[in-house]
Short mmCIF file of C-alpha atoms and ligand atoms in Angstrom, two decimals:
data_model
loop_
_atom_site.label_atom_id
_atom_site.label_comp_id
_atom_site.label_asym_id
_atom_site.label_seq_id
_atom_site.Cartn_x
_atom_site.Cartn_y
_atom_site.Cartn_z
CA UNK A 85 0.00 0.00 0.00
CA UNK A 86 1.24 3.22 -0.73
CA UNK A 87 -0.66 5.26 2.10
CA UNK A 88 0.64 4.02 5.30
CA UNK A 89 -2.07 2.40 7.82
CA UNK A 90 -0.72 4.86 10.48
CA UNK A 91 -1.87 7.84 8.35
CA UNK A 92 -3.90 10.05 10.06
CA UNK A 93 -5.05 13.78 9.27
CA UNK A 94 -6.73 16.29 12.11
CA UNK A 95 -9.85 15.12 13.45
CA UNK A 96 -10.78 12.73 10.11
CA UNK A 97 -11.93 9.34 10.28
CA UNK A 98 -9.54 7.01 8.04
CA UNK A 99 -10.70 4.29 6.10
CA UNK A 100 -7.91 2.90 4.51
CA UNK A 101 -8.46 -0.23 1.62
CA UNK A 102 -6.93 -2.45 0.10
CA UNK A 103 -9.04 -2.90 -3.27
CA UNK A 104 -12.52 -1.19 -3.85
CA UNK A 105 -14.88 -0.90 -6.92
CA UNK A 106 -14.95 3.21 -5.91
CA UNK A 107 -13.87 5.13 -3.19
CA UNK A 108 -17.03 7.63 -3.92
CA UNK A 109 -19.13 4.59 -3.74
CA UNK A 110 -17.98 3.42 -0.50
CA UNK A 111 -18.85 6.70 0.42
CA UNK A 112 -22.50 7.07 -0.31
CA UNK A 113 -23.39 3.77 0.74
CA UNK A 114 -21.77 4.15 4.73
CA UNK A 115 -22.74 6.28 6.87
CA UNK A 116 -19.57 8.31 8.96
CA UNK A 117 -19.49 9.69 12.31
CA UNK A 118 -17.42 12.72 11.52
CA UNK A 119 -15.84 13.89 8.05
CA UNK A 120 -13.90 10.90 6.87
CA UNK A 121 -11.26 10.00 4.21
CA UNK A 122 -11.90 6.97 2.12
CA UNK A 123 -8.44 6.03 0.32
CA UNK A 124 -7.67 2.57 -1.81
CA UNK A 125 -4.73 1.61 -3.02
CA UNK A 126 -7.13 -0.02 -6.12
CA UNK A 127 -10.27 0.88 -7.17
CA UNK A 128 -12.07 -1.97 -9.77
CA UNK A 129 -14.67 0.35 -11.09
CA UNK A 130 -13.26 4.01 -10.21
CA UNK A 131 -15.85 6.38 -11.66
CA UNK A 132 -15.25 9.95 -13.33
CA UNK A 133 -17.58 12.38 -14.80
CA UNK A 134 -20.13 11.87 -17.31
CA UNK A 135 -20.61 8.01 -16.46
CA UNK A 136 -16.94 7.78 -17.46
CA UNK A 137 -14.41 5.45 -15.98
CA UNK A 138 -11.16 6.57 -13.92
CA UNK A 139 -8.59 3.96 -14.39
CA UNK A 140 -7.00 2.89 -10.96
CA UNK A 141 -4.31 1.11 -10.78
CA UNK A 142 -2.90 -1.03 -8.21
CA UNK A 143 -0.29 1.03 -6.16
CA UNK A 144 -0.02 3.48 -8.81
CA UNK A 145 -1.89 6.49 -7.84
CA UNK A 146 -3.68 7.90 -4.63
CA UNK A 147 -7.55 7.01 -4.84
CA UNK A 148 -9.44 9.06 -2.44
CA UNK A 149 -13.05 10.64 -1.09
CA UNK A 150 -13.42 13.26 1.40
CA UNK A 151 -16.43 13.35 2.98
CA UNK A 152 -17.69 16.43 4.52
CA UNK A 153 -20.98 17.14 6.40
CA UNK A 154 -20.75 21.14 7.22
CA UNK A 155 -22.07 21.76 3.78
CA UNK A 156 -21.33 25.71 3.16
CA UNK A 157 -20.36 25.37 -0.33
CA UNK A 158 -21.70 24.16 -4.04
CA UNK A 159 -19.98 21.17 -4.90
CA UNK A 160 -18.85 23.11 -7.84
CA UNK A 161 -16.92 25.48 -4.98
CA UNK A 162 -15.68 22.42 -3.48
CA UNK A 163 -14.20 21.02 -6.70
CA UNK A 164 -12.63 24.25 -7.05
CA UNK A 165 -11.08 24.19 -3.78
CA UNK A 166 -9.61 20.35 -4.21
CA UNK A 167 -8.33 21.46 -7.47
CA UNK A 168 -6.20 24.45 -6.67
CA UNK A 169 -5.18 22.36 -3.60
CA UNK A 170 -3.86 19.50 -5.34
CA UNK A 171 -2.58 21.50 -8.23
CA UNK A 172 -0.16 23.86 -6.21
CA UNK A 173 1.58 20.42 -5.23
CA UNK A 174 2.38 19.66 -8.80
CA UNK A 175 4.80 21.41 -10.29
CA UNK A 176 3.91 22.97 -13.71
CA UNK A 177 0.89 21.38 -13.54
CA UNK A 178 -2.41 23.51 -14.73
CA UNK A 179 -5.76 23.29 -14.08
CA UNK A 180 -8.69 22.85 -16.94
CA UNK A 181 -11.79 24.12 -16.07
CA UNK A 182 -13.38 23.01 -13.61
CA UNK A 183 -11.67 19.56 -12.63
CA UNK A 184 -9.07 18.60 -14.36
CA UNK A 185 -5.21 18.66 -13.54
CA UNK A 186 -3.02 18.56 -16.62
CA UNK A 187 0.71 17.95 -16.56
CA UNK A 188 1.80 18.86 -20.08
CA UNK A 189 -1.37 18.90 -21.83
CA UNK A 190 -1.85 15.06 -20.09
CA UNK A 191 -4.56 15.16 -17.22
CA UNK A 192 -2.71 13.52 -14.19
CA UNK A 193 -5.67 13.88 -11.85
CA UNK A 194 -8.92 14.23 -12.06
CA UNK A 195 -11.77 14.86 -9.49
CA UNK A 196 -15.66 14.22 -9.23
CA UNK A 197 -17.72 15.53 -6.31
CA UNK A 198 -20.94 14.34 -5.44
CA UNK A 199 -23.43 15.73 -2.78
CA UNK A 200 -25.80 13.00 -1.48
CA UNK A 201 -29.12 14.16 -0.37
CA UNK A 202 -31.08 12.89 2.69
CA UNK A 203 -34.83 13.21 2.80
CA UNK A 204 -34.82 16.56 1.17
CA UNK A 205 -31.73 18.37 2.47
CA UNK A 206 -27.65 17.57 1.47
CA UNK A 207 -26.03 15.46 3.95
CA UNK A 208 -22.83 14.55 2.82
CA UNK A 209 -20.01 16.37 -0.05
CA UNK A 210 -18.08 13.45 -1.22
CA UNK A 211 -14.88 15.13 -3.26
CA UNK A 212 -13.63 11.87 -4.78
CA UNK A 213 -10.27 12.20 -6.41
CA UNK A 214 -7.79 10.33 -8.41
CA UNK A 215 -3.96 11.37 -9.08
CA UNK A 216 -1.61 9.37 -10.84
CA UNK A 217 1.46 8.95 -9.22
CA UNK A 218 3.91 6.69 -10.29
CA UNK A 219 4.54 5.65 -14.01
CA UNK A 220 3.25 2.53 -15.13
CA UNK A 221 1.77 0.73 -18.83
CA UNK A 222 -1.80 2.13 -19.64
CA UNK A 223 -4.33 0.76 -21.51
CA UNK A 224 -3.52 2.10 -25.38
CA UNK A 225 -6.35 4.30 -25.80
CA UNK A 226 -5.45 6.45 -22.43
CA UNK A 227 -1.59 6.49 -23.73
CA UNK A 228 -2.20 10.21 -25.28
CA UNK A 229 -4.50 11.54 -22.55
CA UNK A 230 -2.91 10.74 -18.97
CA UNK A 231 0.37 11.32 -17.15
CA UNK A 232 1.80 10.67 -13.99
CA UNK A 233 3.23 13.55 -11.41
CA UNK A 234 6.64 10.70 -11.85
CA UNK A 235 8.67 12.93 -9.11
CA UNK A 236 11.42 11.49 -7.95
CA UNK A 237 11.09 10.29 -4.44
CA UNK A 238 7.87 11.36 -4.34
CA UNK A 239 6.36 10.09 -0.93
CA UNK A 240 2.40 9.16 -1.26
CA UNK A 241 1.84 9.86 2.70
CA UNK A 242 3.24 13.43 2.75
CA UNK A 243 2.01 14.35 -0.39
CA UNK A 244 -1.48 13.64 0.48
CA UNK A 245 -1.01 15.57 3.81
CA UNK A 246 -0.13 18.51 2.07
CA UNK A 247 -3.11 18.97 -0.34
CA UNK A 248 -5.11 18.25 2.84
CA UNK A 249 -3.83 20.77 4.61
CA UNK A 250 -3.93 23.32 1.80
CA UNK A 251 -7.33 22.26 0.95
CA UNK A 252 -8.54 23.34 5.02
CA UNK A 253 -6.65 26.63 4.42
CA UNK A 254 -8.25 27.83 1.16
CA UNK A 255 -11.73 26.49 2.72
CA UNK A 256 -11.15 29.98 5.38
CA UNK A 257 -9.71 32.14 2.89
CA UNK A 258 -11.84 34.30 1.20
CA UNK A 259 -13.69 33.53 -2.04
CA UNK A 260 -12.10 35.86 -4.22
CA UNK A 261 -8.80 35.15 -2.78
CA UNK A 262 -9.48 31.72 -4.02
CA UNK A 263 -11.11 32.23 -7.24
CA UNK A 264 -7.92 34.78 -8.27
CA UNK A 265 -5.67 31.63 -7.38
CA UNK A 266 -7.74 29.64 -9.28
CA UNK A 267 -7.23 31.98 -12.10
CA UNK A 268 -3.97 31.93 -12.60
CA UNK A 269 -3.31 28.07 -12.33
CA UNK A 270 -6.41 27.70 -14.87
CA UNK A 271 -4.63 27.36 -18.34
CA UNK A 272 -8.76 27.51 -19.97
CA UNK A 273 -9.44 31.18 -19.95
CA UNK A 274 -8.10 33.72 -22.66
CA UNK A 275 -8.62 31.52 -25.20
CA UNK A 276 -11.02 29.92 -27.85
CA UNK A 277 -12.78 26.29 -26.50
CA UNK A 278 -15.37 24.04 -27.79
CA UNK A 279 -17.67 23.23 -24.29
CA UNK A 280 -21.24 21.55 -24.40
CA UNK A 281 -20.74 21.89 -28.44
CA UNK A 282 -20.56 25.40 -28.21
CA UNK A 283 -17.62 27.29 -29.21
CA UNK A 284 -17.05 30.36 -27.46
CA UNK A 285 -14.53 32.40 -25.56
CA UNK A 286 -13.27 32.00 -21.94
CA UNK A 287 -12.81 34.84 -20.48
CA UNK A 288 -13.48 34.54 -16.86
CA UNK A 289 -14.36 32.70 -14.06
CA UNK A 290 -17.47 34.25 -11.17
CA UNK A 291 -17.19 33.77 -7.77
CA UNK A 292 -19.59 30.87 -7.87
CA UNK A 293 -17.01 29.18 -10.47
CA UNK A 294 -18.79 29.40 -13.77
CA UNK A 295 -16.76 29.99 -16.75
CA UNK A 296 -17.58 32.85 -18.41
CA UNK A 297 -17.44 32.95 -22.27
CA UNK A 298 -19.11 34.79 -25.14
CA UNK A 299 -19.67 33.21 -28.37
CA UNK A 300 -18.63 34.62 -31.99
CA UNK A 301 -21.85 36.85 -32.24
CA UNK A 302 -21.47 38.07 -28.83
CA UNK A 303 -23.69 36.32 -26.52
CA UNK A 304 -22.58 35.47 -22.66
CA UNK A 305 -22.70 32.55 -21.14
CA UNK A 306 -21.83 31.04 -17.72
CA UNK A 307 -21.44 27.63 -17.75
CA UNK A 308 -21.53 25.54 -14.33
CA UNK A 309 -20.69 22.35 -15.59
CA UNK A 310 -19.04 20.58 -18.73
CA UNK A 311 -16.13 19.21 -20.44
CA UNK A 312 -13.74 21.35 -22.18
CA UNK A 313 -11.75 21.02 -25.57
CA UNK A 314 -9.59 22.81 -26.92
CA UNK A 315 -10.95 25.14 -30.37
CA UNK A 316 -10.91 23.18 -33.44
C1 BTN B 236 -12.91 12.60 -13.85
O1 BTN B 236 -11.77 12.71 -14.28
O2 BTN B 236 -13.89 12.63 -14.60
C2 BTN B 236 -13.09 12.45 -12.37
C3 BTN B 236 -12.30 11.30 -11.84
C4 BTN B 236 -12.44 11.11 -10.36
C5 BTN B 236 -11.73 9.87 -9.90
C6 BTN B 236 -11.72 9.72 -8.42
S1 BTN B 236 -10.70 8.41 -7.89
C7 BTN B 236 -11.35 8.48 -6.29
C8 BTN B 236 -12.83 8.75 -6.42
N1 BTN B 236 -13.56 7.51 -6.58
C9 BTN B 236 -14.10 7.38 -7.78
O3 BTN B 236 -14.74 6.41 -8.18
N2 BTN B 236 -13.85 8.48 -8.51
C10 BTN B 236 -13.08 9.45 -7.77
#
């Protein structure tokens, strides 16, 4: 295992496995007595975005859910927050709008939050995330499309501790604060994109974290959610 058995972080509850079809999974379907952090060393049937699979291999990257129950943000603000967290631990790594980490123009981490609702109200955020650590064979068809951070010496236990801890510090900073930091990591805006089939400009990003863009005849938009690509 890559994450040690003694790790520990604050006041979390650690659930540390060996082998798991998702870590977000696990998540929804227990029930915590405080936030928790769900890590695997393997997930079978690791899930991304748009009913997409996350490939997971075995001792090869860091698998993991935070769950939080103090629900003061969107999950859209939480994504933000994991992102710039785990970003600013990656060198010359860049963040696409809104979840993606790339490592030279390969996504080396990507991240899917999920509120759960209870009755009618939110009960849990579950910020699942996925970073590829150390290089190994992938299937052919992910070959142009994902990297590994591939430091050397990197060590799995401190890294994780220090997007946690930057993750609890840009939670009490202020929003703007965080959305300028998010800014400048973000290599989407200033440029032509093709999002939701639309082409269109980014220009910006609100302090809800919607991308701002205007299309070729000038209309605005503010998108909340979808996948980027770059302009054709
Ligand atoms: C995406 O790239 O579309 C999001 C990928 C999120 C993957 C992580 S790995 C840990 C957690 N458990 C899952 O099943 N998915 C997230």
């Amino acid at each position: 295992m890559i994450i040690s058995p003694e790790f520990s972080f604050k006041d979390l509850e650690i659930i540390l496995l060996d082998k798991v079809d998702s870590t977000n999974v696990y998540a929804k379907s227990h029930q915590f007595n405080k936030d928790a952090l769900i890590i695997s060393d393997y997930q079978t049937a690791g899930k991304g975005r748009f009913n997409r699979s996350f490939y997971s291999p075995k001792g090869k990257g860091v698998y993991f859910s935070l769950v939080l129950h103090d629900l003061d943000l969107s999950a859209q603000l939480y994504t933000i927050l994991m992102a710039l967290a785990i970003s600013e631990q990656i060198l010359n790594s860049q963040i696409k709008w809104l979840n993606d980490i790339m490592l030279n123009h390969k996504k080396v981490c990507g991240i899917l939050a999920e509120s759960q609702l209870s009755g009618n109200h939110f009960s849990k955020m579950i910020i699942g995330c996925g970073i590829n650590l150390f290089k190994t064979q992938v299937p052919p068809e992910l070959e142009s499309i994902m990297t590994f951070v591939n430091q050397d010496d990197l060590d799995a236990n401190y890294f994780l501790k220090k997007i946690l801890k930057r993750f609890y510090e840009l939670l009490h900073l202020d929003r703007a604060t965080v959305i300028q930091l998010y800014k400048e990591k973000c290599q989407t805006l200033g440029q032509w994109i093709k999002i939701n089939q639309q082409s269109v400009y980014a220009y910006d990003i609100d302090l809800e974290g919607h991308l701002l863009c205007y299309d070729q005849d000038n209309h605005n938009y503010a998108f909340y959610s979808g996948e980027v690509s770059s302009h054709a």
